[in-house]
CSV table of C-alpha atoms in Angstrom, one decimal:
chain,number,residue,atom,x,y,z
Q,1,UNK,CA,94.3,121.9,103.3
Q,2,UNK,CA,98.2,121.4,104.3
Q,3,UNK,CA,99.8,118.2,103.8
Q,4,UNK,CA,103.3,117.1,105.5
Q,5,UNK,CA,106.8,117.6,103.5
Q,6,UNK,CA,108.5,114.5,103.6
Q,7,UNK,CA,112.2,114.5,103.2
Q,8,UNK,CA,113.8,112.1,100.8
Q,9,UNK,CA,115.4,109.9,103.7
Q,10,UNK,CA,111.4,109.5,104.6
Q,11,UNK,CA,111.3,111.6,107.4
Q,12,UNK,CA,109.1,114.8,108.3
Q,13,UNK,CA,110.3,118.1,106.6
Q,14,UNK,CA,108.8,119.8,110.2
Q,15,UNK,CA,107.2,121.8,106.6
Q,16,UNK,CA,103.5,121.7,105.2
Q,17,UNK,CA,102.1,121.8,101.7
Q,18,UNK,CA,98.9,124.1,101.1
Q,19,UNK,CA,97.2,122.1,98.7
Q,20,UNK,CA,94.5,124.4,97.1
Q,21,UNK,CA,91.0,123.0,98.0
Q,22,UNK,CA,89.5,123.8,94.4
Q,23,UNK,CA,91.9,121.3,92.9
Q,24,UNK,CA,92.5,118.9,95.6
Q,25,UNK,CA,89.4,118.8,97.3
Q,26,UNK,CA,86.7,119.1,95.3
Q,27,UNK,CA,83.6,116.3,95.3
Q,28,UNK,CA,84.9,114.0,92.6
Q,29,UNK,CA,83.0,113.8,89.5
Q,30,UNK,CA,82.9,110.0,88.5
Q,31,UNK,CA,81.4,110.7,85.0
Q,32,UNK,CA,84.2,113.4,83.8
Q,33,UNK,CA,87.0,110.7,85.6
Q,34,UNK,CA,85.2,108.1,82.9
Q,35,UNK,CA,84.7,110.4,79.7
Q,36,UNK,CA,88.5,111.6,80.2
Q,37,UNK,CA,89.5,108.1,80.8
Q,38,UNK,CA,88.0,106.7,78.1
Q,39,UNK,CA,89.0,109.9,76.1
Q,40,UNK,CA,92.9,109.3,77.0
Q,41,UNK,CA,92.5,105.5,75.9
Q,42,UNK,CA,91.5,106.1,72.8
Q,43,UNK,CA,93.7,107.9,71.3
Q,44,UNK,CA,96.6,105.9,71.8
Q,45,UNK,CA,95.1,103.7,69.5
Q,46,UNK,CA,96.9,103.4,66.3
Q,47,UNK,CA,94.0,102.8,63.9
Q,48,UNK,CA,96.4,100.7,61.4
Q,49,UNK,CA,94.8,97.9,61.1
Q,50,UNK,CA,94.0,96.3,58.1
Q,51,UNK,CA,92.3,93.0,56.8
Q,52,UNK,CA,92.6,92.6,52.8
Q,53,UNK,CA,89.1,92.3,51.7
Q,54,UNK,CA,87.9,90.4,48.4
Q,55,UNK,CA,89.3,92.7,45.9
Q,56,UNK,CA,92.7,93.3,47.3
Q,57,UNK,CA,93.7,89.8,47.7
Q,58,UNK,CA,96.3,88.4,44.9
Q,59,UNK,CA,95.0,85.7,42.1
Q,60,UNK,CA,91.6,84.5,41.9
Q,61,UNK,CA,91.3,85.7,38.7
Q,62,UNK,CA,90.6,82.2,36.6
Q,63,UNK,CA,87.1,80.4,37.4
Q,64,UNK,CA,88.3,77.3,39.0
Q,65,UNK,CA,85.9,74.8,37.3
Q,66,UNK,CA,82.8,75.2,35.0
Q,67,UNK,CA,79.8,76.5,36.1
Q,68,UNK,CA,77.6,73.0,35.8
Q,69,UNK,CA,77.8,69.8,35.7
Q,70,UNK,CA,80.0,68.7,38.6
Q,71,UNK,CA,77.5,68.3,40.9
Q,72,UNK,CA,79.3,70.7,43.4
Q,73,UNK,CA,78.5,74.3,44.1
Q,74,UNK,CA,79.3,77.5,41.6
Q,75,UNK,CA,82.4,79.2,42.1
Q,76,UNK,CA,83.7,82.3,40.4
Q,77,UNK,CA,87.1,82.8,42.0
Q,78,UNK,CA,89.2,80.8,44.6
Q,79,UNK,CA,89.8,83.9,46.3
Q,80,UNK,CA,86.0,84.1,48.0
Q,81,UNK,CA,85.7,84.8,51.6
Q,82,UNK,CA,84.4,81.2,52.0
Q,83,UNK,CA,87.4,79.9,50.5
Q,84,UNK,CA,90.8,79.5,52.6
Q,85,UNK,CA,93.0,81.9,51.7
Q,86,UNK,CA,90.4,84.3,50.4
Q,87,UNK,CA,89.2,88.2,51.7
Q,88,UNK,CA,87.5,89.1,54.5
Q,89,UNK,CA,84.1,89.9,54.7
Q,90,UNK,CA,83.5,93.0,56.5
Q,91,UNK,CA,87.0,93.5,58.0
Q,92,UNK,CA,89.0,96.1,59.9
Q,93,UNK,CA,89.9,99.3,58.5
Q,94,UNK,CA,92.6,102.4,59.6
Q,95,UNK,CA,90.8,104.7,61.3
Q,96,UNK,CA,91.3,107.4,63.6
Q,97,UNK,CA,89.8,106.7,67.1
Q,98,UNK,CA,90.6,110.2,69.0
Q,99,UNK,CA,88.0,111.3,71.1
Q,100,UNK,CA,88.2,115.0,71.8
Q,101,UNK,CA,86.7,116.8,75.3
Q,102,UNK,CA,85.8,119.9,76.5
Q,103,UNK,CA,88.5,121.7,78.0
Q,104,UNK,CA,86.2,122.1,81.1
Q,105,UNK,CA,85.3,118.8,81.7
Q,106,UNK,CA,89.2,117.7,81.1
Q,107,UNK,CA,89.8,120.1,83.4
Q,108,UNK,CA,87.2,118.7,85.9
Q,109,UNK,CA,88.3,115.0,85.7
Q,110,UNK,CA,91.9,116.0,86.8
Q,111,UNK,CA,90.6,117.8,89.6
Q,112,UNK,CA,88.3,115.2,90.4
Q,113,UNK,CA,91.2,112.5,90.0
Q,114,UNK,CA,93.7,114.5,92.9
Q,115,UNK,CA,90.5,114.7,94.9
Q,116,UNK,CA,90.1,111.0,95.2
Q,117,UNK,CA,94.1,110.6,95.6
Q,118,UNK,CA,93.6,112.7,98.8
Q,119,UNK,CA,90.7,111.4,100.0
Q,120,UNK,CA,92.4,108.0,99.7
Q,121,UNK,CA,95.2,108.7,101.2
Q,122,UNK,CA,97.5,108.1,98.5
Q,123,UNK,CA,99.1,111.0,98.2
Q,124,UNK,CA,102.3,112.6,99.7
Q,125,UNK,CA,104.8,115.2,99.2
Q,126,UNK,CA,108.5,115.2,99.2
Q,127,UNK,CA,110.9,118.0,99.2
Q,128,UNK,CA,112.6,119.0,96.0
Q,129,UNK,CA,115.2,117.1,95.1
Q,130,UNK,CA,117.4,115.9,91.9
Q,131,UNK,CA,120.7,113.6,90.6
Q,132,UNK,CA,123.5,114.9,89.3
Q,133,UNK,CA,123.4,112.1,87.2
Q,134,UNK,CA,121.2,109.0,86.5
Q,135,UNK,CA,121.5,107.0,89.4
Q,136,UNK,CA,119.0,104.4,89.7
Q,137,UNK,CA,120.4,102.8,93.2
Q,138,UNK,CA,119.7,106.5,94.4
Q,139,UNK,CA,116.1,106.3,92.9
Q,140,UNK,CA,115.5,103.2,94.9
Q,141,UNK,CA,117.3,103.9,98.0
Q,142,UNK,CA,114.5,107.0,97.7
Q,143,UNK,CA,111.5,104.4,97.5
Q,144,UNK,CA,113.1,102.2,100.6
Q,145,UNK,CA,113.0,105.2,102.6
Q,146,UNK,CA,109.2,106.6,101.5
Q,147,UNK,CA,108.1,103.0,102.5
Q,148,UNK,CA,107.2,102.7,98.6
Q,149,UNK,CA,109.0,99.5,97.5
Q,150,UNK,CA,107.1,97.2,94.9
Q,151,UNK,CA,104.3,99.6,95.2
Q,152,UNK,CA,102.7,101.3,91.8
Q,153,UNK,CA,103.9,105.1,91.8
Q,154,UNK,CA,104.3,108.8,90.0
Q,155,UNK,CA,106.1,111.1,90.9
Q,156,UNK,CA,105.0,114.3,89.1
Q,157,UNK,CA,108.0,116.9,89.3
Q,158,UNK,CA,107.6,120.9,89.2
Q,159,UNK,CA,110.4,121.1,85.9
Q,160,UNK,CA,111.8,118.8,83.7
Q,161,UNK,CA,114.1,116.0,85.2
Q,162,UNK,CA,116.0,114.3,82.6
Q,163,UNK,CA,118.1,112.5,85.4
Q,164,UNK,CA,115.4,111.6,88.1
Q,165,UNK,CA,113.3,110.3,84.9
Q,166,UNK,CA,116.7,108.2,83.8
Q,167,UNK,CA,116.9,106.6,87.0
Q,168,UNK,CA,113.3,105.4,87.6
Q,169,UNK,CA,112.7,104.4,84.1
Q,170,UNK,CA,114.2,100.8,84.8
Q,171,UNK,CA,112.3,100.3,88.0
Q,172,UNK,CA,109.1,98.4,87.7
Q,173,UNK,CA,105.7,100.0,88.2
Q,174,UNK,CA,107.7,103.6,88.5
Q,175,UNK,CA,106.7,106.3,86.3
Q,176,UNK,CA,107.9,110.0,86.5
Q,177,UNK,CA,106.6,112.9,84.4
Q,178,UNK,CA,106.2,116.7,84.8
Q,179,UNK,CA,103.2,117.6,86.7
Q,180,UNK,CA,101.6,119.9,84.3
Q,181,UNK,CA,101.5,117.0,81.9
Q,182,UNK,CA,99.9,114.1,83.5
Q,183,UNK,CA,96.6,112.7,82.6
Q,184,UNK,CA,93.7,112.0,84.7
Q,185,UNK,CA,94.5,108.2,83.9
Q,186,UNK,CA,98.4,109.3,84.9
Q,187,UNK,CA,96.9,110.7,88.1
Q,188,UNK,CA,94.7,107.4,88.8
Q,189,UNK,CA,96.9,104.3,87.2
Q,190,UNK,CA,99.0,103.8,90.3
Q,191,UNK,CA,99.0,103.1,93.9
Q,192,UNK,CA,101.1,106.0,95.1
Q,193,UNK,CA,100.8,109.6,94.2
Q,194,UNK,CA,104.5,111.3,94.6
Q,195,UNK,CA,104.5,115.0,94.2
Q,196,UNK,CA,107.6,117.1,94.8
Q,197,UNK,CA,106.7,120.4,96.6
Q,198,UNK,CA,107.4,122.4,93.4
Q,199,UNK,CA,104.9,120.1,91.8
Q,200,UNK,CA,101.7,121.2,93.9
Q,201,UNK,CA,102.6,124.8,93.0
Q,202,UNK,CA,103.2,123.7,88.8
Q,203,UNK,CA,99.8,122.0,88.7
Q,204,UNK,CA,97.9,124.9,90.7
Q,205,UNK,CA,99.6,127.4,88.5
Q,206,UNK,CA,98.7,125.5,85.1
Q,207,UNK,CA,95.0,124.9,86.2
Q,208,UNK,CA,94.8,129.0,86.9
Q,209,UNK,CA,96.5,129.5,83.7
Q,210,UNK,CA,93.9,127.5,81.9
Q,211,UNK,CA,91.0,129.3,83.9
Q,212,UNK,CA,92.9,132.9,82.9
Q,213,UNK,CA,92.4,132.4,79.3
Q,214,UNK,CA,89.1,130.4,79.5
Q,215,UNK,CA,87.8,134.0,80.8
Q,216,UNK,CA,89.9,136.0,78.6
């Protein structure tokens, strides 16, 4: 599968990308995409929450009237969950909500994730390119030309861009990460999928690294 090389000005390359067919063309596995999903979204979850319950909450400690003879109900403390200002019954907790997957079916959900980005058509690949320094005019002069204004994108890069990622950190709905580190909810949570031509070749070299040692 070869896909057109788009120069930054938004015009053909007269280059292809080979997009390898194992990653970017596979049947796309809706139950991996959903455990991964699901997976990623839980653990950014803090876990810090907290509700005092009866025994953490301050005072309480004197009865607040005697036990008969007032023709009202029993009370032991003012700090009962029935009362205002009293515990919680039952409440929140810290706890740690991280889901963990199989490496395989991790692996399979990102695969299944570029698949769909393909088969949608929402995928393209530019040329290489960087900033000499943090420029986001430049960034946006880049999206005007791709046709990608006020459109959801990534654009996954081959290395580290400390400048590109400067400039399109600003812009709303841009996002712009290494390619060997995006998510299958990276890959899916936008309407554009940018991938530099060095970026094709990262993520087809980390997925054969992963495969490499899974045999090993």
């Amino acid at each position: 599968m070869t896909l057109e090389i788009l120069k930054i000005d938004g015009k053909p390359s007269g280059k292809k990308a080979k997009l390898d067919d194992e990653i970017f063309g596979i049947q796309p596995n809706d139950h991996a995409i959903y455990l991964s999903v699901k997976s990623y979204l839980a653990n950014q979850r803090q876990g810090t929450h907290k509700a005092k319950e009866r025994s953490e909450v301050s005072g309480g400690g004197k009865k607040p009237w005697r036990q008969k003879g007032r023709g009202t109900a029993r009370a032991g403390t003012t700090r009962s969950p029935l009362w205002i200002g009293g515990g919680t019954i039952f409440g929140p907790r810290p706890r740690d909500y991280r889901q963990k997957l199989p490496q395989k079916v991790r692996q399979l959900a990102r695969k299944s994730a570029l698949s769909y980005k393909v088969k949608d058509e929402q995928l393209i690949v530019v040329e290489d390119f960087s900033f000499d320094k943090p420029k986001t005019k430049d960034f946006i002069s880049m999206m005007d030309a791709l046709k990608l204004s006020g459109k959801k994108i990534l654009l996954l890069t081959g290395k580290n861009e400390t400048n590109l990622y400067k400039s399109g950190r600003n812009i709303s709905k841009v996002s712009v990460m290494e390619a060997d580190k995006a998510s299958t909810y990276d890959i899916l949570n936008n309407q554009i999928l940018v991938l530099q031509h060095t970026a094709v070749k990262a993520i087809s070299k980390a997925f054969k690294e992963i495969e490499e040692k899974a045999v090993s």
